[in-house]
Tab-separated table of C-alpha atoms in Angstrom:
chain	number	residue	atom	x	y	z
A	1	UNK	CA	111.674	116.374	136.261
A	2	UNK	CA	112.534	118.114	132.982
A	3	UNK	CA	109.947	117.840	130.290
A	4	UNK	CA	111.230	115.357	127.777
A	5	UNK	CA	111.479	116.692	124.112
A	6	UNK	CA	112.533	115.480	120.776
A	7	UNK	CA	116.091	116.972	121.442
A	8	UNK	CA	116.034	114.821	124.681
A	9	UNK	CA	115.361	111.651	122.937
A	10	UNK	CA	118.098	112.414	120.177
A	11	UNK	CA	120.530	112.975	123.022
A	12	UNK	CA	119.425	109.700	124.498
A	13	UNK	CA	120.264	107.898	121.145
A	14	UNK	CA	123.631	109.598	121.005
A	15	UNK	CA	124.568	108.555	124.587
A	16	UNK	CA	123.038	105.013	124.193
A	17	UNK	CA	120.550	105.668	126.899
A	18	UNK	CA	117.451	103.528	125.987
A	19	UNK	CA	114.151	105.100	125.566
A	20	UNK	CA	111.137	103.561	127.354
A	21	UNK	CA	107.650	104.096	126.023
A	22	UNK	CA	104.087	102.844	126.826
A	23	UNK	CA	100.734	103.358	125.406
A	24	UNK	CA	97.980	105.012	127.514
A	25	UNK	CA	94.635	106.238	126.969
A	26	UNK	CA	93.419	108.122	130.044
A	27	UNK	CA	94.727	110.546	132.626
A	28	UNK	CA	95.105	108.111	135.710
A	29	UNK	CA	97.439	105.655	133.750
A	30	UNK	CA	99.187	108.476	132.166
A	31	UNK	CA	99.978	110.181	135.353
A	32	UNK	CA	101.177	106.923	136.799
A	33	UNK	CA	103.482	106.086	133.898
A	34	UNK	CA	104.669	109.894	133.981
A	35	UNK	CA	105.501	109.702	137.654
A	36	UNK	CA	107.480	106.348	137.228
A	37	UNK	CA	109.634	108.136	134.708
A	38	UNK	CA	108.442	106.791	131.323
A	39	UNK	CA	109.915	108.902	128.526
A	40	UNK	CA	107.195	108.783	125.871
A	41	UNK	CA	103.443	107.875	125.893
A	42	UNK	CA	101.582	106.832	122.783
A	43	UNK	CA	97.853	107.164	122.361
A	44	UNK	CA	97.841	104.518	119.847
A	45	UNK	CA	94.932	103.209	117.583
A	46	UNK	CA	95.518	99.957	119.442
A	47	UNK	CA	92.595	101.345	121.457
A	48	UNK	CA	90.335	99.811	119.011
A	49	UNK	CA	91.430	96.351	120.140
A	50	UNK	CA	92.314	96.843	124.005
A	51	UNK	CA	89.466	99.226	124.638
A	52	UNK	CA	86.858	98.517	122.255
A	53	UNK	CA	87.577	94.786	121.743
A	54	UNK	CA	87.695	94.921	117.971
A	55	UNK	CA	89.741	92.625	115.995
A	56	UNK	CA	91.955	95.253	114.458
A	57	UNK	CA	92.688	99.008	114.602
A	58	UNK	CA	90.899	99.968	111.460
A	59	UNK	CA	87.632	101.159	113.154
A	60	UNK	CA	89.417	103.893	115.151
A	61	UNK	CA	88.572	107.559	114.275
A	62	UNK	CA	90.443	110.744	114.696
A	63	UNK	CA	87.814	112.068	117.128
A	64	UNK	CA	88.351	108.969	119.405
A	65	UNK	CA	92.260	109.461	119.317
A	66	UNK	CA	91.640	113.143	120.061
A	67	UNK	CA	89.426	112.431	123.176
A	68	UNK	CA	92.207	110.077	124.606
A	69	UNK	CA	94.943	112.341	123.715
A	70	UNK	CA	93.046	115.217	125.810
A	71	UNK	CA	92.876	112.553	128.696
A	72	UNK	CA	96.493	111.633	128.568
A	73	UNK	CA	97.607	115.266	128.402
A	74	UNK	CA	95.842	116.011	131.779
A	75	UNK	CA	97.942	113.394	133.532
A	76	UNK	CA	101.213	114.254	131.956
A	77	UNK	CA	103.903	116.739	133.041
A	78	UNK	CA	107.251	115.151	131.758
A	79	UNK	CA	106.737	112.479	129.088
A	80	UNK	CA	106.472	113.144	125.301
A	81	UNK	CA	103.062	112.528	123.937
A	82	UNK	CA	102.534	110.860	120.552
A	83	UNK	CA	99.040	110.429	118.778
A	84	UNK	CA	98.669	107.780	116.180
A	85	UNK	CA	96.847	108.913	112.990
A	86	UNK	CA	94.117	106.425	112.332
A	87	UNK	CA	93.396	104.361	109.437
A	88	UNK	CA	92.736	106.541	106.155
A	89	UNK	CA	93.068	109.781	108.175
A	90	UNK	CA	96.067	110.606	106.138
A	91	UNK	CA	95.339	109.213	102.728
A	92	UNK	CA	95.870	112.608	101.096
A	93	UNK	CA	98.223	115.369	102.113
A	94	UNK	CA	95.385	117.558	102.692
A	95	UNK	CA	93.516	115.212	104.823
A	96	UNK	CA	96.755	114.465	106.684
A	97	UNK	CA	97.480	117.936	107.640
A	98	UNK	CA	93.789	118.690	109.015
A	99	UNK	CA	93.592	115.430	111.069
A	100	UNK	CA	97.143	116.039	112.272
A	101	UNK	CA	96.392	119.717	113.515
A	102	UNK	CA	93.402	118.325	115.337
A	103	UNK	CA	95.472	115.873	117.338
A	104	UNK	CA	98.139	118.387	117.954
A	105	UNK	CA	95.431	121.003	119.091
A	106	UNK	CA	94.156	118.232	121.468
A	107	UNK	CA	97.623	117.937	123.328
A	108	UNK	CA	99.892	115.756	121.390
A	109	UNK	CA	103.410	116.752	120.992
A	110	UNK	CA	103.932	114.595	117.718
A	111	UNK	CA	102.020	112.446	115.348
A	112	UNK	CA	102.651	108.859	114.120
A	113	UNK	CA	101.915	107.416	110.617
A	114	UNK	CA	102.243	104.140	109.262
A	115	UNK	CA	103.998	103.579	105.824
A	116	UNK	CA	106.839	104.157	103.608
A	117	UNK	CA	107.562	106.026	100.403
A	118	UNK	CA	104.061	107.038	99.712
A	119	UNK	CA	104.038	109.175	102.788
A	120	UNK	CA	106.970	111.321	101.942
A	121	UNK	CA	104.934	114.313	100.631
A	122	UNK	CA	102.694	114.394	103.738
A	123	UNK	CA	105.624	114.118	106.030
A	124	UNK	CA	107.458	116.998	104.440
A	125	UNK	CA	104.145	119.040	104.445
A	126	UNK	CA	103.551	118.360	108.199
A	127	UNK	CA	107.132	119.283	109.142
A	128	UNK	CA	106.686	122.432	107.109
A	129	UNK	CA	103.697	123.307	108.976
A	130	UNK	CA	105.249	122.867	112.512
A	131	UNK	CA	104.027	119.224	113.356
A	132	UNK	CA	106.532	116.679	114.295
A	133	UNK	CA	106.453	113.200	112.716
A	134	UNK	CA	106.938	109.696	113.992
A	135	UNK	CA	107.252	107.043	111.323
A	136	UNK	CA	106.108	103.453	111.638
A	137	UNK	CA	107.473	100.555	109.585
A	138	UNK	CA	107.499	96.665	109.698
A	139	UNK	CA	104.225	95.334	110.748
A	140	UNK	CA	101.834	98.273	110.298
A	141	UNK	CA	98.549	97.017	111.769
A	142	UNK	CA	96.390	99.395	109.520
A	143	UNK	CA	97.863	97.340	106.459
A	144	UNK	CA	96.762	94.047	108.200
A	145	UNK	CA	94.491	92.821	105.340
A	146	UNK	CA	97.157	93.458	102.812
A	147	UNK	CA	99.798	91.395	104.909
A	148	UNK	CA	97.082	88.599	105.403
A	149	UNK	CA	97.251	88.823	109.239
A	150	UNK	CA	99.644	90.067	111.907
A	151	UNK	CA	102.966	88.649	110.378
A	152	UNK	CA	106.696	89.349	111.012
A	153	UNK	CA	107.828	91.762	108.222
A	154	UNK	CA	111.237	92.027	106.438
A	155	UNK	CA	112.356	88.164	106.640
A	156	UNK	CA	113.760	88.064	103.084
A	157	UNK	CA	116.437	90.155	101.595
A	158	UNK	CA	114.469	92.000	99.060
A	159	UNK	CA	111.803	93.251	101.698
A	160	UNK	CA	114.438	94.009	104.263
A	161	UNK	CA	116.312	96.095	101.638
A	162	UNK	CA	113.021	97.854	100.981
A	163	UNK	CA	112.410	98.541	104.422
A	164	UNK	CA	115.876	100.007	105.045
A	165	UNK	CA	115.422	102.325	101.985
A	166	UNK	CA	112.077	103.414	103.116
A	167	UNK	CA	113.623	104.349	106.963
A	168	UNK	CA	116.274	106.170	105.264
A	169	UNK	CA	113.768	108.129	102.708
A	170	UNK	CA	111.554	108.943	105.696
A	171	UNK	CA	114.333	110.396	107.573
A	172	UNK	CA	115.320	112.485	104.856
A	173	UNK	CA	111.905	113.820	104.566
A	174	UNK	CA	111.809	114.850	108.207
A	175	UNK	CA	110.533	112.241	110.623
A	176	UNK	CA	112.334	112.696	114.036
A	177	UNK	CA	111.399	109.163	115.423
A	178	UNK	CA	110.741	105.735	113.725
A	179	UNK	CA	108.788	102.714	115.425
A	180	UNK	CA	109.698	99.441	113.869
A	181	UNK	CA	107.143	96.603	114.775
A	182	UNK	CA	107.734	92.774	114.389
A	183	UNK	CA	110.836	92.850	112.171
A	184	UNK	CA	113.861	90.405	112.663
A	185	UNK	CA	116.517	91.446	115.448
A	186	UNK	CA	119.268	91.907	112.823
A	187	UNK	CA	117.210	94.172	110.584
A	188	UNK	CA	116.104	96.360	113.408
A	189	UNK	CA	119.702	96.685	114.362
A	190	UNK	CA	120.815	97.611	110.983
A	191	UNK	CA	118.075	100.337	110.536
A	192	UNK	CA	118.798	101.625	113.959
A	193	UNK	CA	122.637	101.945	113.223
A	194	UNK	CA	121.868	103.683	109.810
A	195	UNK	CA	119.699	106.299	110.963
A	196	UNK	CA	120.525	109.369	113.145
A	197	UNK	CA	117.061	109.584	114.581
A	198	UNK	CA	115.822	107.285	117.442
A	199	UNK	CA	114.344	104.012	116.507
A	200	UNK	CA	111.805	102.545	118.888
A	201	UNK	CA	111.269	98.681	118.711
A	202	UNK	CA	108.092	96.682	119.461
A	203	UNK	CA	108.937	93.061	118.596
A	204	UNK	CA	112.186	94.238	116.989
A	205	UNK	CA	114.872	92.831	119.361
A	206	UNK	CA	117.154	94.713	121.900
A	207	UNK	CA	119.261	96.753	119.528
A	208	UNK	CA	116.948	99.671	118.985
A	209	UNK	CA	117.207	102.809	120.698
A	210	UNK	CA	114.001	102.198	122.837
A	211	UNK	CA	111.089	99.985	123.402
A	212	UNK	CA	107.367	100.346	123.344
A	213	UNK	CA	104.748	97.984	124.801
A	214	UNK	CA	101.001	98.368	124.845
A	215	UNK	CA	99.911	98.836	128.439
A	216	UNK	CA	97.191	96.063	128.507
A	217	UNK	CA	99.891	93.679	126.926
A	218	UNK	CA	102.348	94.801	129.705
A	219	UNK	CA	99.891	94.004	132.478
A	220	UNK	CA	98.435	90.856	130.844
A	221	UNK	CA	95.030	91.930	130.476
A	222	UNK	CA	94.598	92.576	126.813
A	223	UNK	CA	91.106	91.232	125.635
A	224	UNK	CA	92.168	89.242	122.578
A	225	UNK	CA	95.717	87.687	122.811
A	226	UNK	CA	99.027	88.141	124.074
A	227	UNK	CA	101.653	88.821	121.465
A	228	UNK	CA	104.953	86.913	121.508
A	229	UNK	CA	106.903	90.264	121.827
A	230	UNK	CA	105.194	91.288	125.065
A	231	UNK	CA	105.806	90.536	128.605
A	232	UNK	CA	103.338	90.281	131.564
A	233	UNK	CA	105.334	92.559	134.203
A	234	UNK	CA	102.576	91.996	136.681
A	235	UNK	CA	103.456	88.386	137.160
A	236	UNK	CA	106.632	89.719	138.832
A	237	UNK	CA	105.610	92.534	140.638
A	238	UNK	CA	103.314	93.443	143.734
A	239	UNK	CA	101.521	96.346	142.005
A	240	UNK	CA	101.003	98.265	138.726
A	241	UNK	CA	103.658	101.088	139.789
A	242	UNK	CA	106.167	98.429	140.469
A	243	UNK	CA	105.587	96.541	137.124
A	244	UNK	CA	106.127	99.900	135.467
A	245	UNK	CA	109.360	100.630	137.262
A	246	UNK	CA	110.559	97.012	136.425
A	247	UNK	CA	109.665	97.593	132.637
A	248	UNK	CA	111.629	100.919	132.570
A	249	UNK	CA	114.613	99.252	134.323
A	250	UNK	CA	114.744	96.371	132.077
A	251	UNK	CA	114.470	98.575	129.101
A	252	UNK	CA	117.398	100.785	130.097
A	253	UNK	CA	119.532	97.891	131.113
A	254	UNK	CA	118.917	96.028	127.773
A	255	UNK	CA	117.298	92.954	129.704
A	256	UNK	CA	113.993	93.441	127.899
A	257	UNK	CA	113.307	92.226	125.328
A	258	UNK	CA	115.041	88.742	125.403
A	259	UNK	CA	115.332	86.513	122.714
A	260	UNK	CA	111.781	84.907	123.792
A	261	UNK	CA	110.231	88.307	122.612
A	262	UNK	CA	112.137	88.788	119.409
A	263	UNK	CA	112.261	87.320	115.777
A	264	UNK	CA	115.140	85.965	113.797
């Protein structure tokens, strides 16, 4: 199968072909997901919670992400590989450029950063230096202490407007993908419709251009808790491969996420 590129994902948005994404952290699962036809694999700082058993993503380091990027890269032929930039690894533009280059050298096709307006200079700088960027708005787990916990974001008009503005500004700065996490369905649809770039949802309802889940959540084996927006696909499948096939099928058809996995 042809390698997925950012051009591929842009065409999928234009043709209303939903994008299916999962996290992975090693070569074996990455190869399985790739063979099943997943479009994008994220090496997420979620590894701090699902692999290390910590209560947040804040303790993950750039070296840890780089290690897992190299492992995933060895299992992937088709999917686009995106690497999370961990907490405080992009606090300044200079720091951002250095750490992003390490992740790209490890095998990532793109890096992901959390935040809005304060990131615009760094985003522009990364693009100028040849590093594609995925944004992340809504519930940004690295800001969990500011939010006072893992809470839905953008539920009032003022915060919804601020999120829309930030999304537009990030696109103008050069991001080529955007992840929206734990935001009301109506707001996610508005942002997806306003942006020309693909928007990937997690707990953002069915109207984004694609969906992503943490693999441990999808298999019902997360160490700490199962978020509302997830679904245990192993409960309906005979094996792991079949569960991934079912996830991709339901994302493509629009069957997932349903109302029970979304927020109003």
